Short mmCIF file of C-alpha atoms in Angstrom, two decimals:
data_model
loop_
_atom_site.label_atom_id
_atom_site.label_comp_id
_atom_site.label_asym_id
_atom_site.label_seq_id
_atom_site.Cartn_x
_atom_site.Cartn_y
_atom_site.Cartn_z
CA GLY X 884 -17.10 5.05 -1.83
CA ALA X 885 -15.19 8.31 -1.53
CA GLY X 886 -11.43 8.14 -1.76
CA VAL X 887 -8.80 10.21 -0.04
CA SER X 888 -9.26 13.89 -0.75
CA GLN X 889 -6.76 16.71 -0.40
CA SER X 890 -7.06 20.45 -0.53
CA PRO X 891 -6.05 22.71 -2.05
CA SER X 892 -5.00 20.96 -5.24
CA ASN X 893 -2.54 23.75 -5.99
CA LYS X 894 -0.99 26.34 -3.72
CA VAL X 895 1.37 29.14 -4.67
CA THR X 896 2.87 31.06 -1.78
CA GLU X 897 5.62 33.54 -1.16
CA LYS X 898 8.78 32.54 0.62
CA GLY X 899 8.42 33.05 4.34
CA LYS X 900 4.65 32.54 4.50
CA ASP X 901 2.97 29.70 6.37
CA VAL X 902 0.79 27.17 4.54
CA GLU X 903 -1.70 24.52 5.63
CA LEU X 904 -2.48 21.46 3.57
CA ARG X 905 -5.51 19.32 4.34
CA CYS X 906 -6.17 15.61 3.97
CA ASP X 907 -9.48 13.77 4.38
CA PRO X 908 -8.81 10.02 4.59
CA ILE X 909 -11.17 7.24 3.62
CA SER X 910 -13.78 6.74 6.29
CA GLY X 911 -12.81 3.95 8.68
CA HIS X 912 -9.13 4.03 7.82
CA THR X 913 -7.08 4.23 10.97
CA ALA X 914 -3.68 5.00 9.49
CA LEU X 915 -2.76 8.22 7.69
CA TYR X 916 0.51 9.11 5.99
CA TRP X 917 2.04 12.23 4.52
CA TYR X 918 4.65 12.03 1.77
CA ARG X 919 6.51 14.58 -0.29
CA GLN X 920 7.41 14.10 -3.94
CA SER X 921 9.97 16.51 -5.33
CA LEU X 922 10.76 16.84 -9.01
CA GLY X 923 12.97 13.99 -10.15
CA GLN X 924 13.03 12.36 -6.73
CA GLY X 925 11.25 9.48 -5.12
CA LEU X 926 8.54 9.76 -2.53
CA GLU X 927 9.81 10.92 0.83
CA PHE X 928 8.01 9.81 3.97
CA LEU X 929 7.12 12.69 6.29
CA ILE X 930 4.82 11.54 9.07
CA TYR X 931 2.51 8.66 10.00
CA PHE X 932 -0.55 8.58 12.28
CA GLN X 933 -2.01 5.32 13.59
CA GLY X 934 -5.19 5.54 15.64
CA ASN X 935 -4.60 7.20 18.98
CA SER X 936 -0.91 6.35 19.12
CA ALA X 937 1.78 9.01 19.07
CA PRO X 938 2.60 9.87 15.45
CA ASP X 939 5.85 8.79 13.82
CA LYS X 940 7.40 12.13 12.91
CA SER X 941 10.78 10.76 11.92
CA GLY X 942 10.50 11.92 8.30
CA LEU X 943 9.76 15.58 8.93
CA PRO X 944 12.69 17.50 7.38
CA SER X 945 12.78 20.38 9.87
CA ASP X 946 10.90 21.92 12.79
CA ARG X 947 9.11 24.16 10.30
CA PHE X 948 6.99 21.14 9.44
CA SER X 949 4.22 19.86 11.71
CA ALA X 950 1.06 17.84 11.32
CA GLU X 951 -2.07 17.16 13.31
CA ARG X 952 -4.83 14.65 13.00
CA THR X 953 -8.04 15.70 14.71
CA GLY X 954 -10.59 13.17 15.91
CA GLY X 955 -8.73 10.36 14.19
CA SER X 956 -9.85 11.60 10.78
CA VAL X 957 -8.86 14.82 9.01
CA SER X 958 -5.19 15.78 9.03
CA THR X 959 -3.47 19.09 8.45
CA LEU X 960 0.16 19.47 7.44
CA THR X 961 1.56 22.88 8.29
CA ILE X 962 4.73 24.36 6.87
CA GLN X 963 5.93 27.51 8.57
CA ARG X 964 8.19 30.13 7.00
CA THR X 965 8.17 28.32 3.65
CA GLN X 966 11.36 28.05 1.63
CA GLN X 967 11.78 27.47 -2.10
CA GLU X 968 13.06 23.96 -1.45
CA ASP X 969 9.67 23.14 0.08
CA SER X 970 8.17 23.25 -3.42
CA ALA X 971 6.87 19.76 -4.15
CA VAL X 972 3.75 17.67 -4.40
CA TYR X 973 2.50 16.68 -0.96
CA LEU X 974 0.66 13.38 -0.98
CA CYS X 975 -1.58 11.94 1.70
CA ALA X 976 -2.51 8.28 2.01
CA SER X 977 -4.65 6.25 4.35
CA SER X 978 -4.89 2.55 5.06
CA PRO X 979 -7.46 0.32 6.78
CA PRO X 980 -6.99 -1.42 10.13
CA SER X 981 -5.95 -4.71 8.51
CA GLY X 982 -2.30 -5.70 8.68
CA ARG X 983 -1.73 -5.51 4.91
CA ASN X 984 -1.00 -1.78 5.04
CA GLU X 985 -2.36 -1.26 1.53
CA GLN X 986 -2.18 2.49 1.11
CA TYR X 987 -4.73 4.56 -0.79
CA PHE X 988 -3.52 7.91 -2.03
CA GLY X 989 -5.14 11.28 -2.54
CA PRO X 990 -4.46 13.40 -5.63
CA GLY X 991 -1.89 15.53 -3.83
CA THR X 992 -1.32 19.23 -3.28
CA ARG X 993 1.19 20.90 -5.56
CA LEU X 994 3.00 23.55 -3.51
CA THR X 995 5.04 26.22 -5.23
CA VAL X 996 7.07 28.64 -3.13
CA THR X 997 8.14 31.74 -5.04
CA LYS U 565 19.51 0.43 4.97
CA GLN U 566 16.82 -0.67 2.57
CA GLU U 567 17.12 0.75 -0.93
CA VAL U 568 14.73 0.20 -3.82
CA THR U 569 15.81 0.46 -7.45
CA GLN U 570 13.64 0.36 -10.54
CA ILE U 571 14.88 -0.46 -14.01
CA PRO U 572 14.42 0.85 -16.61
CA ALA U 573 13.79 4.47 -15.71
CA ALA U 574 11.80 4.92 -18.90
CA LEU U 575 10.30 2.60 -21.47
CA SER U 576 8.52 3.20 -24.77
CA VAL U 577 6.74 0.36 -26.53
CA PRO U 578 4.19 -0.08 -29.32
CA GLU U 579 0.65 -0.98 -28.39
CA GLY U 580 0.03 -4.69 -27.92
CA GLU U 581 3.45 -5.64 -26.58
CA ASN U 582 3.94 -7.60 -23.40
CA LEU U 583 6.41 -5.91 -21.08
CA VAL U 584 8.22 -6.33 -17.78
CA LEU U 585 9.12 -3.70 -15.25
CA ASN U 586 11.77 -4.51 -12.66
CA CYS U 587 12.13 -3.60 -9.01
CA SER U 588 15.02 -4.66 -6.78
CA PHE U 589 15.57 -4.15 -3.06
CA THR U 590 18.70 -4.55 -0.98
CA ASP U 591 17.27 -6.07 2.22
CA SER U 592 15.24 -9.24 1.78
CA ALA U 593 13.55 -8.82 5.18
CA ILE U 594 10.39 -7.24 3.86
CA TYR U 595 6.81 -7.43 5.05
CA ASN U 596 5.23 -6.76 1.68
CA LEU U 597 5.80 -5.06 -1.65
CA GLN U 598 3.36 -2.87 -3.49
CA TRP U 599 3.15 -1.67 -7.09
CA PHE U 600 1.51 1.67 -7.84
CA ARG U 601 0.66 3.64 -10.90
CA GLN U 602 0.92 7.44 -11.07
CA ASP U 603 -0.66 9.47 -13.85
CA PRO U 604 0.72 12.96 -14.56
CA GLY U 605 -0.53 15.50 -12.04
CA LYS U 606 -2.43 12.88 -10.09
CA GLY U 607 -2.01 10.76 -7.02
CA LEU U 608 -1.01 7.13 -6.85
CA THR U 609 -3.24 4.16 -7.53
CA SER U 610 -2.42 0.86 -5.90
CA LEU U 611 -2.17 -1.93 -8.46
CA LEU U 612 -0.99 -5.01 -6.61
CA LEU U 613 0.26 -5.84 -3.13
CA ILE U 614 2.32 -8.98 -2.52
CA GLN U 615 2.83 -10.24 1.01
CA SER U 616 6.28 -11.59 1.85
CA SER U 617 4.88 -15.13 1.94
CA GLN U 618 3.46 -14.88 -1.57
CA ARG U 619 5.15 -15.43 -4.91
CA GLU U 620 2.81 -13.52 -7.18
CA GLN U 621 -0.42 -11.59 -7.51
CA THR U 622 -2.57 -11.07 -10.59
CA SER U 623 -5.13 -8.47 -11.54
CA GLY U 624 -6.45 -8.46 -15.08
CA ARG U 625 -3.55 -7.93 -17.47
CA LEU U 626 -1.14 -7.30 -14.62
CA ASN U 627 0.96 -9.89 -12.86
CA ALA U 628 3.47 -9.09 -10.13
CA SER U 629 6.00 -11.61 -8.88
CA LEU U 630 8.18 -11.55 -5.80
CA ASP U 631 11.48 -13.33 -5.18
CA LYS U 632 12.42 -12.25 -1.68
CA SER U 633 15.69 -14.17 -1.51
CA SER U 634 17.08 -12.41 -4.57
CA GLY U 635 15.51 -9.08 -3.68
CA ARG U 636 13.50 -8.76 -6.86
CA SER U 637 9.98 -8.11 -8.06
CA THR U 638 8.65 -7.82 -11.58
CA LEU U 639 5.47 -6.30 -12.90
CA TYR U 640 4.31 -7.96 -16.09
CA ILE U 641 1.84 -6.10 -18.29
CA ALA U 642 0.20 -8.17 -21.01
CA ALA U 643 -1.08 -6.76 -24.29
CA SER U 644 -0.17 -3.18 -23.41
CA GLN U 645 -2.56 -0.35 -24.30
CA PRO U 646 -2.04 3.43 -24.63
CA GLY U 647 -4.05 3.82 -21.42
CA ASP U 648 -1.30 1.98 -19.57
CA SER U 649 0.99 4.97 -20.12
CA ALA U 650 1.97 6.23 -16.66
CA THR U 651 4.77 6.04 -14.12
CA TYR U 652 4.92 2.76 -12.24
CA LEU U 653 6.30 2.83 -8.71
CA CYS U 654 7.44 0.00 -6.51
CA ALA U 655 7.40 0.34 -2.71
CA VAL U 656 8.60 -1.99 0.01
CA ARG U 657 7.37 -2.20 3.59
CA PRO U 658 10.40 -3.28 5.61
CA GLY U 659 10.39 -6.10 8.14
CA ALA U 660 7.48 -7.09 10.32
CA GLY U 661 5.75 -5.49 13.25
CA ASN U 662 4.68 -1.88 13.33
CA ASN U 663 7.08 -0.29 10.86
CA ARG U 664 4.68 0.93 8.19
CA LYS U 665 6.98 3.36 6.40
CA LEU U 666 7.28 2.42 2.77
CA ILE U 667 10.59 2.66 0.93
CA TRP U 668 10.09 3.77 -2.65
CA GLY U 669 11.81 3.33 -5.98
CA LEU U 670 12.05 6.25 -8.39
CA GLY U 671 9.65 4.65 -10.84
CA THR U 672 9.56 3.54 -14.45
CA SER U 673 7.95 5.97 -16.88
CA LEU U 674 6.03 3.91 -19.45
CA ALA U 675 4.77 5.18 -22.80
CA VAL U 676 2.61 2.86 -24.90
CA ASN U 677 2.33 4.18 -28.42
CA PRO U 678 -0.77 3.55 -30.56
#
C-alpha cells in the first residue's frame, strides 16, 4: 500500500517568508509525528498527534512553528517568518493504533532558507 | 534524561564482512528500541523493533539484540553487501504509557565497498 508522502520534496524560501509543509500519513494510522533533522545533528522531535487527543507540542522550537491535522489524516506544518536556522529536513512519520509505536517515515521535505 | 549514543560514527568495510553496530542508552526504563536505515536524501526505513521484554529480533541478514539492564543494543549485519551502505539510526521509546516521543542517536554511517 501507499506509504507516508510529503510535499514539497524541496523548498527554498527567503528569510522572513512563511512556509507550509504537508504530510499524508498511511491510511488507518492514528498517530502522526513531525521531526526535524539538521545537518550533523540527530532527529529532533517537534510535535505528535494521536487521534482526537490534544497534540503534544512540546518539541516545537518557537511560536513561529505550528501544525494542524485535519480530519485525523493530513497534517500541515507551518513555519512563520522563516529564519536561516530553520533550514533542515522536515520528516513526518505515522504509526498504527497498536501499542508497538512502529513509526513509518515519509521521504522528508528539505527546507532551505536563504 | 535519556540519551542515546551510537558507536562508531562511521564504518567502512569490504563486501562480505559481518559487522556490528552499537547503540547505548542511559536510562534502562525503555518501552522499545527501534533500528532504522536512512539512505542519502531519503526518509527513514524501519528495520527492526525490539520490545523491552524481548532480547532480539531477526529479519533476513539483520539481527538486533537488546540488553536493557546494561543499556545496550547491537545491530548485526551478516555478509554485508554494497546495498547495505546507508546511515543506521537507533531510537528509544522511553518508559511505558503514552509517551511516544522517540529519543534518537546520531547514527552510524556505513560504507560497504565492493
